PDB file of C-alpha atoms in Angstrom:
ATOM      1  CA  MET A 290      -0.365  -0.199  -0.117  1.00 42.00           C
ATOM      2  CA  GLY A 291       1.400   3.404  -1.050  1.00 58.00           C
ATOM      3  CA  THR A 292       1.574   6.082   1.485  1.00 78.00           C
ATOM      4  CA  HIS A 293       1.484   9.113  -0.503  1.00 82.00           C
ATOM      5  CA  ARG A 294      -1.537  10.815  -2.677  1.00 86.00           C
ATOM      6  CA  GLY A 295      -0.975  13.388  -5.336  1.00 81.00           C
ATOM      7  CA  TYR A 296       2.853  13.647  -4.548  1.00 80.00           C
ATOM      8  CA  ASP A 297       5.531  13.803  -6.965  1.00 88.00           C
ATOM      9  CA  PRO A 298       9.087  13.959  -5.722  1.00 90.00           C
ATOM     10  CA  LYS A 299      10.169  16.864  -8.128  1.00 94.00           C
ATOM     11  CA  ASP A 300       6.918  18.947  -6.681  1.00 95.00           C
ATOM     12  CA  ARG A 301       9.170  21.163  -4.241  1.00 94.00           C
ATOM     13  CA  ARG A 302      11.165  22.230  -7.181  1.00 96.00           C
ATOM     14  CA  THR A 303       8.127  22.344  -9.616  1.00 97.00           C
ATOM     15  CA  PHE A 304       6.435  24.797  -7.144  1.00 97.00           C
ATOM     16  CA  SER A 305       9.055  26.529  -5.580  1.00 97.00           C
ATOM     17  CA  PRO A 306       8.334  30.070  -4.332  1.00 97.00           C
ATOM     18  CA  GLU A 307       9.562  31.406  -7.611  1.00 98.00           C
ATOM     19  CA  ASN A 308       7.434  29.205  -9.630  1.00 98.00           C
ATOM     20  CA  VAL A 309       4.319  29.832  -7.552  1.00 98.00           C
ATOM     21  CA  ARG A 310       5.065  33.698  -8.184  1.00 98.00           C
ATOM     22  CA  ARG A 311       5.042  32.556 -11.901  1.00 98.00           C
ATOM     23  CA  LEU A 312       1.848  30.691 -11.762  1.00 98.00           C
ATOM     24  CA  ARG A 313      -0.040  33.609 -10.108  1.00 98.00           C
ATOM     25  CA  LYS A 314       1.104  35.886 -12.793  1.00 98.00           C
ATOM     26  CA  ALA A 315      -0.201  33.360 -15.235  1.00 98.00           C
ATOM     27  CA  HIS A 316      -3.361  32.856 -13.104  1.00 98.00           C
ATOM     28  CA  GLU A 317      -4.396  36.464 -13.671  1.00 97.00           C
ATOM     29  CA  GLU A 318      -3.853  36.351 -17.349  1.00 98.00           C
ATOM     30  CA  LEU A 319      -5.663  33.126 -17.789  1.00 98.00           C
ATOM     31  CA  GLY A 320      -8.496  34.374 -16.008  1.00 97.00           C
ATOM     32  CA  TYR A 321      -8.683  37.888 -18.129  1.00 97.00           C
ATOM     33  CA  LEU A 322      -8.852  35.801 -21.074  1.00 98.00           C
ATOM     34  CA  LEU A 323     -11.543  33.542 -19.876  1.00 97.00           C
ATOM     35  CA  ASP A 324     -13.462  36.551 -18.798  1.00 96.00           C
ATOM     36  CA  HIS A 325     -13.164  37.745 -22.436  1.00 96.00           C
ATOM     37  CA  GLY A 326     -14.603  34.631 -23.847  1.00 95.00           C
ATOM     38  CA  TYR A 327     -11.795  32.676 -24.869  1.00 96.00           C
ATOM     39  CA  PRO A 328     -11.959  28.866 -25.126  1.00 96.00           C
ATOM     40  CA  ARG A 329     -10.681  27.551 -21.889  1.00 95.00           C
ATOM     41  CA  ASP A 330      -8.193  24.898 -23.177  1.00 94.00           C
ATOM     42  CA  THR A 331      -7.225  27.202 -25.818  1.00 96.00           C
ATOM     43  CA  ALA A 332      -6.280  29.794 -23.312  1.00 97.00           C
ATOM     44  CA  ALA A 333      -4.829  27.575 -20.865  1.00 97.00           C
ATOM     45  CA  ALA A 334      -2.560  26.175 -23.520  1.00 97.00           C
ATOM     46  CA  PHE A 335      -1.561  29.847 -24.687  1.00 97.00           C
ATOM     47  CA  VAL A 336      -0.630  30.919 -21.267  1.00 98.00           C
ATOM     48  CA  GLY A 337       1.435  27.534 -20.276  1.00 98.00           C
ATOM     49  CA  ASN A 338       3.230  27.883 -23.521  1.00 98.00           C
ATOM     50  CA  ARG A 339       4.002  31.581 -22.770  1.00 97.00           C
ATOM     51  CA  TYR A 340       5.365  30.711 -19.656  1.00 98.00           C
ATOM     52  CA  GLN A 341       6.799  27.282 -20.630  1.00 98.00           C
ATOM     53  CA  PHE A 342       5.051  25.386 -17.601  1.00 98.00           C
ATOM     54  CA  GLN A 343       5.630  21.849 -17.198  1.00 96.00           C
ATOM     55  CA  GLU A 344       2.863  19.367 -17.023  1.00 95.00           C
ATOM     56  CA  ARG A 345       2.008  19.762 -13.554  1.00 96.00           C
ATOM     57  CA  GLN A 346       2.208  23.299 -13.616  1.00 97.00           C
ATOM     58  CA  ARG A 347      -0.166  23.486 -16.422  1.00 97.00           C
ATOM     59  CA  LEU A 348      -2.617  21.182 -14.404  1.00 96.00           C
ATOM     60  CA  ALA A 349      -2.214  23.476 -11.275  1.00 97.00           C
ATOM     61  CA  LEU A 350      -2.931  26.354 -13.451  1.00 98.00           C
ATOM     62  CA  LEU A 351      -6.234  24.876 -14.948  1.00 96.00           C
ATOM     63  CA  ARG A 352      -7.635  23.631 -11.522  1.00 96.00           C
ATOM     64  CA  ALA A 353      -7.010  27.103  -9.580  1.00 97.00           C
ATOM     65  CA  THR A 354      -8.527  29.415 -12.468  1.00 98.00           C
ATOM     66  CA  ALA A 355     -12.135  30.044 -12.973  1.00 96.00           C
ATOM     67  CA  GLY A 356     -11.828  33.585 -14.184  1.00 95.00           C
ATOM     68  CA  LYS A 357     -13.123  36.502 -12.192  1.00 95.00           C
ATOM     69  CA  ARG A 358     -16.996  36.415 -13.386  1.00 94.00           C
ATOM     70  CA  ALA A 359     -17.050  32.570 -13.005  1.00 95.00           C
ATOM     71  CA  ALA A 360     -15.579  32.540  -9.366  1.00 97.00           C
ATOM     72  CA  GLU A 361     -17.679  35.584  -8.023  1.00 97.00           C
ATOM     73  CA  ALA A 362     -20.669  33.627  -9.383  1.00 97.00           C
ATOM     74  CA  ARG A 363     -19.720  30.522  -7.403  1.00 97.00           C
ATOM     75  CA  GLN A 364     -18.793  32.260  -4.302  1.00 96.00           C
ATOM     76  CA  LYS A 365     -22.212  33.834  -4.185  1.00 97.00           C
ATOM     77  CA  LYS A 366     -23.473  30.224  -3.596  1.00 96.00           C
ATOM     78  CA  LEU A 367     -20.653  29.241  -1.213  1.00 96.00           C
ATOM     79  CA  ARG A 368     -21.985  28.560   2.509  1.00 95.00           C
ATOM     80  CA  ALA A 369     -20.211  27.704   5.323  1.00 93.00           C
ATOM     81  CA  LEU A 370     -21.110  24.392   7.051  1.00 91.00           C
ATOM     82  CA  SER A 371     -22.426  26.091  10.252  1.00 90.00           C
ATOM     83  CA  ASP A 372     -24.797  28.397   8.314  1.00 91.00           C
ATOM     84  CA  CYS A 373     -26.506  24.962   6.994  1.00 91.00           C
ATOM     85  CA  ALA A 374     -29.064  24.734   9.619  1.00 92.00           C
ATOM     86  CA  ASP A 375     -31.649  21.982   8.965  1.00 93.00           C
ATOM     87  CA  ALA A 376     -30.462  21.510   5.349  1.00 94.00           C
ATOM     88  CA  VAL A 377     -30.115  18.352   3.787  1.00 97.00           C
ATOM     89  CA  LEU A 378     -26.453  17.936   2.613  1.00 97.00           C
ATOM     90  CA  LEU A 379     -25.442  15.907  -0.584  1.00 98.00           C
ATOM     91  CA  ILE A 380     -21.748  14.935  -0.113  1.00 97.00           C
ATOM     92  CA  ASP A 381     -19.474  14.167  -3.171  1.00 96.00           C
ATOM     93  CA  GLY A 382     -17.497  11.388  -1.121  1.00 96.00           C
ATOM     94  CA  PHE A 383     -14.346  10.894  -3.541  1.00 95.00           C
ATOM     95  CA  ASN A 384     -14.211  14.723  -4.180  1.00 93.00           C
ATOM     96  CA  VAL A 385     -13.999  15.620  -0.414  1.00 94.00           C
ATOM     97  CA  LEU A 386     -11.981  12.723   0.746  1.00 95.00           C
ATOM     98  CA  ILE A 387      -9.017  12.953  -2.077  1.00 94.00           C
ATOM     99  CA  PRO A 388      -7.896  16.491  -1.544  1.00 95.00           C
ATOM    100  CA  LEU A 389      -7.465  15.846   2.178  1.00 95.00           C
ATOM    101  CA  GLU A 390      -5.593  12.631   1.538  1.00 95.00           C
ATOM    102  CA  VAL A 391      -3.291  14.707  -0.489  1.00 95.00           C
ATOM    103  CA  ALA A 392      -2.760  17.335   2.279  1.00 95.00           C
ATOM    104  CA  LEU A 393      -1.971  14.744   4.866  1.00 94.00           C
ATOM    105  CA  THR A 394       0.456  13.079   2.682  1.00 93.00           C
ATOM    106  CA  GLY A 395       2.463  15.784   1.781  1.00 92.00           C
ATOM    107  CA  GLY A 396       0.974  16.776  -1.523  1.00 94.00           C
ATOM    108  CA  PRO A 397       0.368  20.048  -2.940  1.00 96.00           C
ATOM    109  CA  VAL A 398      -3.274  21.286  -2.600  1.00 96.00           C
ATOM    110  CA  ILE A 399      -4.694  24.332  -4.587  1.00 97.00           C
ATOM    111  CA  LEU A 400      -6.795  26.973  -3.283  1.00 97.00           C
ATOM    112  CA  ALA A 401      -8.736  28.097  -6.203  1.00 97.00           C
ATOM    113  CA  ASP A 402     -10.139  31.482  -6.875  1.00 97.00           C
ATOM    114  CA  ASP A 403     -13.867  30.351  -6.922  1.00 96.00           C
ATOM    115  CA  GLY A 404     -13.373  29.340  -3.184  1.00 95.00           C
ATOM    116  CA  SER A 405     -12.916  25.551  -3.837  1.00 96.00           C
ATOM    117  CA  VAL A 406      -9.979  23.062  -3.121  1.00 96.00           C
ATOM    118  CA  ARG A 407      -8.616  20.913  -5.672  1.00 95.00           C
ATOM    119  CA  ASP A 408      -5.643  18.510  -6.211  1.00 94.00           C
ATOM    120  CA  LEU A 409      -3.119  17.083  -8.660  1.00 94.00           C
ATOM    121  CA  ALA A 410      -3.819  13.428  -7.591  1.00 89.00           C
ATOM    122  CA  GLY A 411      -5.202  12.559 -11.186  1.00 80.00           C
ATOM    123  CA  LEU A 412      -6.724   9.301 -10.122  1.00 75.00           C
ATOM    124  CA  SER A 413      -9.340   9.584 -12.923  1.00 74.00           C
ATOM    125  CA  GLY A 414     -11.380   6.483 -11.866  1.00 82.00           C
ATOM    126  CA  THR A 415      -9.073   4.668  -9.812  1.00 86.00           C
ATOM    127  CA  TRP A 416      -8.813   4.881  -5.994  1.00 93.00           C
ATOM    128  CA  ARG A 417      -7.610   2.890  -2.983  1.00 92.00           C
ATOM    129  CA  PRO A 418      -7.190   3.338   0.358  1.00 93.00           C
ATOM    130  CA  ILE A 419      -3.948   4.797   1.772  1.00 94.00           C
ATOM    131  CA  PRO A 420      -2.901   5.104   5.704  1.00 93.00           C
ATOM    132  CA  ALA A 421      -3.910   8.767   5.540  1.00 94.00           C
ATOM    133  CA  THR A 422      -7.693   7.629   4.577  1.00 96.00           C
ATOM    134  CA  GLU A 423      -8.767   7.040   8.093  1.00 96.00           C
ATOM    135  CA  GLN A 424      -7.532  10.105   9.492  1.00 95.00           C
ATOM    136  CA  ALA A 425      -9.066  11.884   6.503  1.00 96.00           C
ATOM    137  CA  LEU A 426     -12.455  10.424   6.949  1.00 97.00           C
ATOM    138  CA  SER A 427     -12.100  11.430  10.821  1.00 96.00           C
ATOM    139  CA  LEU A 428     -11.577  14.751   9.542  1.00 95.00           C
ATOM    140  CA  VAL A 429     -14.937  14.609   7.640  1.00 96.00           C
ATOM    141  CA  ALA A 430     -16.782  12.995  10.587  1.00 96.00           C
ATOM    142  CA  GLN A 431     -15.547  15.467  12.924  1.00 94.00           C
ATOM    143  CA  ALA A 432     -16.904  18.381  10.988  1.00 94.00           C
ATOM    144  CA  LEU A 433     -20.135  16.880   9.955  1.00 96.00           C
ATOM    145  CA  ALA A 434     -20.404  15.968  13.725  1.00 95.00           C
ATOM    146  CA  ALA A 435     -20.421  19.902  14.565  1.00 93.00           C
ATOM    147  CA  ALA A 436     -22.825  20.638  11.565  1.00 94.00           C
ATOM    148  CA  PRO A 437     -26.452  21.569  12.340  1.00 94.00           C
ATOM    149  CA  LEU A 438     -27.540  19.562   9.528  1.00 96.00           C
ATOM    150  CA  ALA A 439     -31.050  17.501   9.206  1.00 97.00           C
ATOM    151  CA  GLU A 440     -29.613  14.776   7.019  1.00 96.00           C
ATOM    152  CA  ALA A 441     -26.231  13.917   5.218  1.00 97.00           C
ATOM    153  CA  HIS A 442     -26.141  11.734   2.043  1.00 97.00           C
ATOM    154  CA  ILE A 443     -22.459  10.407   0.738  1.00 97.00           C
ATOM    155  CA  LEU A 444     -22.429   9.766  -2.746  1.00 97.00           C
ATOM    156  CA  LEU A 445     -19.919   7.906  -4.274  1.00 97.00           C
ATOM    157  CA  ASP A 446     -19.190   7.384  -8.117  1.00 94.00           C
ATOM    158  CA  GLU A 447     -19.746   3.698  -8.509  1.00 93.00           C
ATOM    159  CA  PRO A 448     -17.582   3.065 -11.543  1.00 92.00           C
ATOM    160  CA  VAL A 449     -14.532   4.188  -9.441  1.00 93.00           C
ATOM    161  CA  SER A 450     -12.498   1.288  -8.292  1.00 92.00           C
ATOM    162  CA  ASN A 451     -13.236   0.389  -4.570  1.00 94.00           C
ATOM    163  CA  SER A 452     -16.032   2.389  -4.370  1.00 95.00           C
ATOM    164  CA  GLY A 453     -17.879  -0.298  -2.290  1.00 95.00           C
ATOM    165  CA  LYS A 454     -14.999  -0.675   0.009  1.00 96.00           C
ATOM    166  CA  LEU A 455     -15.040   3.428   0.648  1.00 97.00           C
ATOM    167  CA  ALA A 456     -18.697   3.152   1.341  1.00 97.00           C
ATOM    168  CA  GLY A 457     -17.816   0.900   4.286  1.00 97.00           C
ATOM    169  CA  LEU A 458     -15.431   3.041   5.477  1.00 97.00           C
ATOM    170  CA  TYR A 459     -17.617   6.123   5.175  1.00 97.00           C
ATOM    171  CA  GLU A 460     -20.340   3.907   7.283  1.00 97.00           C
ATOM    172  CA  GLU A 461     -18.108   2.943   9.961  1.00 96.00           C
ATOM    173  CA  ALA A 462     -16.651   6.629  10.238  1.00 97.00           C
ATOM    174  CA  LEU A 463     -19.990   8.292  10.371  1.00 97.00           C
ATOM    175  CA  LYS A 464     -21.906   6.201  12.370  1.00 95.00           C
ATOM    176  CA  ASN A 465     -22.324   8.349  15.365  1.00 93.00           C
ATOM    177  CA  LEU A 466     -23.618  11.323  13.759  1.00 95.00           C
ATOM    178  CA  PRO A 467     -26.560  12.792  15.528  1.00 94.00           C
ATOM    179  CA  TYR A 468     -28.867  12.857  12.506  1.00 96.00           C
ATOM    180  CA  PRO A 469     -29.586  10.381   9.646  1.00 96.00           C
ATOM    181  CA  VAL A 470     -26.683   9.404   7.364  1.00 96.00           C
ATOM    182  CA  SER A 471     -26.887   7.511   3.961  1.00 97.00           C
ATOM    183  CA  ILE A 472     -23.993   6.199   1.615  1.00 97.00           C
ATOM    184  CA  THR A 473     -25.000   5.492  -1.857  1.00 96.00           C
ATOM    185  CA  LEU A 474     -23.073   4.275  -4.812  1.00 96.00           C
ATOM    186  CA  ASP A 475     -24.324   6.551  -7.943  1.00 94.00           C
ATOM    187  CA  ARG A 476     -23.304   5.745 -11.612  1.00 92.00           C
ATOM    188  CA  THR A 477     -24.581   9.465 -12.316  1.00 92.00           C
ATOM    189  CA  CYS A 478     -22.941  10.938  -9.170  1.00 93.00           C
ATOM    190  CA  ASP A 479     -22.353  14.532 -10.696  1.00 92.00           C
ATOM    191  CA  ARG A 480     -25.802  14.767 -12.080  1.00 94.00           C
ATOM    192  CA  THR A 481     -27.331  13.983  -8.621  1.00 96.00           C
ATOM    193  CA  LEU A 482     -25.128  16.347  -6.792  1.00 96.00           C
ATOM    194  CA  GLY A 483     -25.701  19.007  -9.382  1.00 95.00           C
ATOM    195  CA  LYS A 484     -29.526  19.021  -8.531  1.00 95.00           C
ATOM    196  CA  ALA A 485     -28.996  19.304  -4.705  1.00 95.00           C
ATOM    197  CA  ARG A 486     -30.046  22.410  -2.989  1.00 95.00           C
ATOM    198  CA  CYS A 487     -26.783  22.149  -0.867  1.00 96.00           C
ATOM    199  CA  ALA A 488     -23.537  20.153  -2.108  1.00 97.00           C
ATOM    200  CA  ALA A 489     -20.474  19.322  -0.634  1.00 96.00           C
ATOM    201  CA  SER A 490     -18.151  19.371  -3.431  1.00 95.00           C
ATOM    202  CA  ASN A 491     -15.089  21.075  -5.174  1.00 94.00           C
ATOM    203  CA  ASP A 492     -16.124  19.873  -8.732  1.00 94.00           C
ATOM    204  CA  SER A 493     -16.826  22.855 -10.999  1.00 94.00           C
ATOM    205  CA  HIS A 494     -20.059  21.190 -12.721  1.00 94.00           C
ATOM    206  CA  VAL A 495     -21.556  20.551  -9.270  1.00 96.00           C
ATOM    207  CA  ILE A 496     -20.977  24.067  -7.906  1.00 95.00           C
ATOM    208  CA  ASP A 497     -22.105  25.546 -11.283  1.00 96.00           C
ATOM    209  CA  GLU A 498     -25.573  23.648 -11.257  1.00 96.00           C
ATOM    210  CA  ALA A 499     -26.236  23.129  -7.465  1.00 96.00           C
ATOM    211  CA  LEU A 500     -28.292  25.711  -5.792  1.00 96.00           C
ATOM    212  CA  SER A 501     -25.742  26.129  -3.122  1.00 96.00           C
ATOM    213  CA  TRP A 502     -22.511  24.675  -2.230  1.00 97.00           C
ATOM    214  CA  VAL A 503     -20.069  23.680   0.863  1.00 96.00           C
ATOM    215  CA  SER A 504     -16.083  23.598   0.219  1.00 94.00           C
ATOM    216  CA  LEU A 505     -15.948  20.807   3.106  1.00 92.00           C
ATOM    217  CA  ASP A 506     -12.047  20.643   2.279  1.00 91.00           C
ATOM    218  CA  ARG A 507     -11.507  24.158   2.999  1.00 90.00           C
ATOM    219  CA  ASP A 508     -12.574  24.304   6.165  1.00 86.00           C
ATOM    220  CA  LEU A 509     -10.855  20.995   7.341  1.00 91.00           C
ATOM    221  CA  LEU A 510      -7.680  22.103   6.062  1.00 91.00           C
ATOM    222  CA  ARG A 511      -7.459  24.331   8.947  1.00 87.00           C
ATOM    223  CA  LEU A 512      -6.847  21.162  10.924  1.00 87.00           C
ATOM    224  CA  CYS A 513      -4.308  20.089   8.748  1.00 87.00           C
ATOM    225  CA  PRO A 514      -1.384  22.561  10.203  1.00 84.00           C
ATOM    226  CA  ASP A 515       1.441  20.910   7.918  1.00 89.00           C
ATOM    227  CA  ALA A 516      -0.553  21.091   4.592  1.00 93.00           C
ATOM    228  CA  TRP A 517       1.158  22.472   1.486  1.00 95.00           C
ATOM    229  CA  LEU A 518      -1.511  25.098   0.265  1.00 96.00           C
ATOM    230  CA  LEU A 519      -0.998  26.600  -3.123  1.00 96.00           C
ATOM    231  CA  ASP A 520      -3.297  29.675  -2.832  1.00 96.00           C
ATOM    232  CA  PHE A 521      -5.069  31.442  -5.711  1.00 96.00           C
ATOM    233  CA  SER A 522      -7.474  32.527  -3.977  1.00 89.00           C
TER     234      SER A 522
END
């Protein structure tokens, strides 16, 4: 079993203070292009080529940047968990967990301009537990236990490997919450989350579609004092 999630041994050089300064300049330029209607992939490739970024730097730039208009629209719908009194919260189970695993194992975590948290793990349909998974789930349980929710529903993308195993781990971690909780394997997870009145996710499609959203990871990163944050907020 590996011990890291979303970590590359070259990351300290790839995201050195000087390179992060360059990324922040590129972030401003990419945001400008997006706000003026340029296609996202074309604009990102143009800016990435201009700065001669490596692959992980380009990925970080993309995940950090929504553009001013999109970021403001998303932030208007962003809610603190403590403000969700009596709400039914739909939680993107993989999306919430993975950035915490990355942070707990020393990988870089992105604070994006839209208020979300994103990572560079690039799992793309594959997931397996690592030693930090238990601690990450404990953090999620800690936050939910203090939340004034009516119900919480964890949705896991069924086609992702080990989704059933993670469902069992969530069930064990959340068994003592003071309100009803369900864990569901869903083949159309993003679509279901996008219809929510309140969703906990950092996926751009979900937070654009949902009526309101919570960045659960952002709150929980405060409990990870050694987290390596690339801040574009």
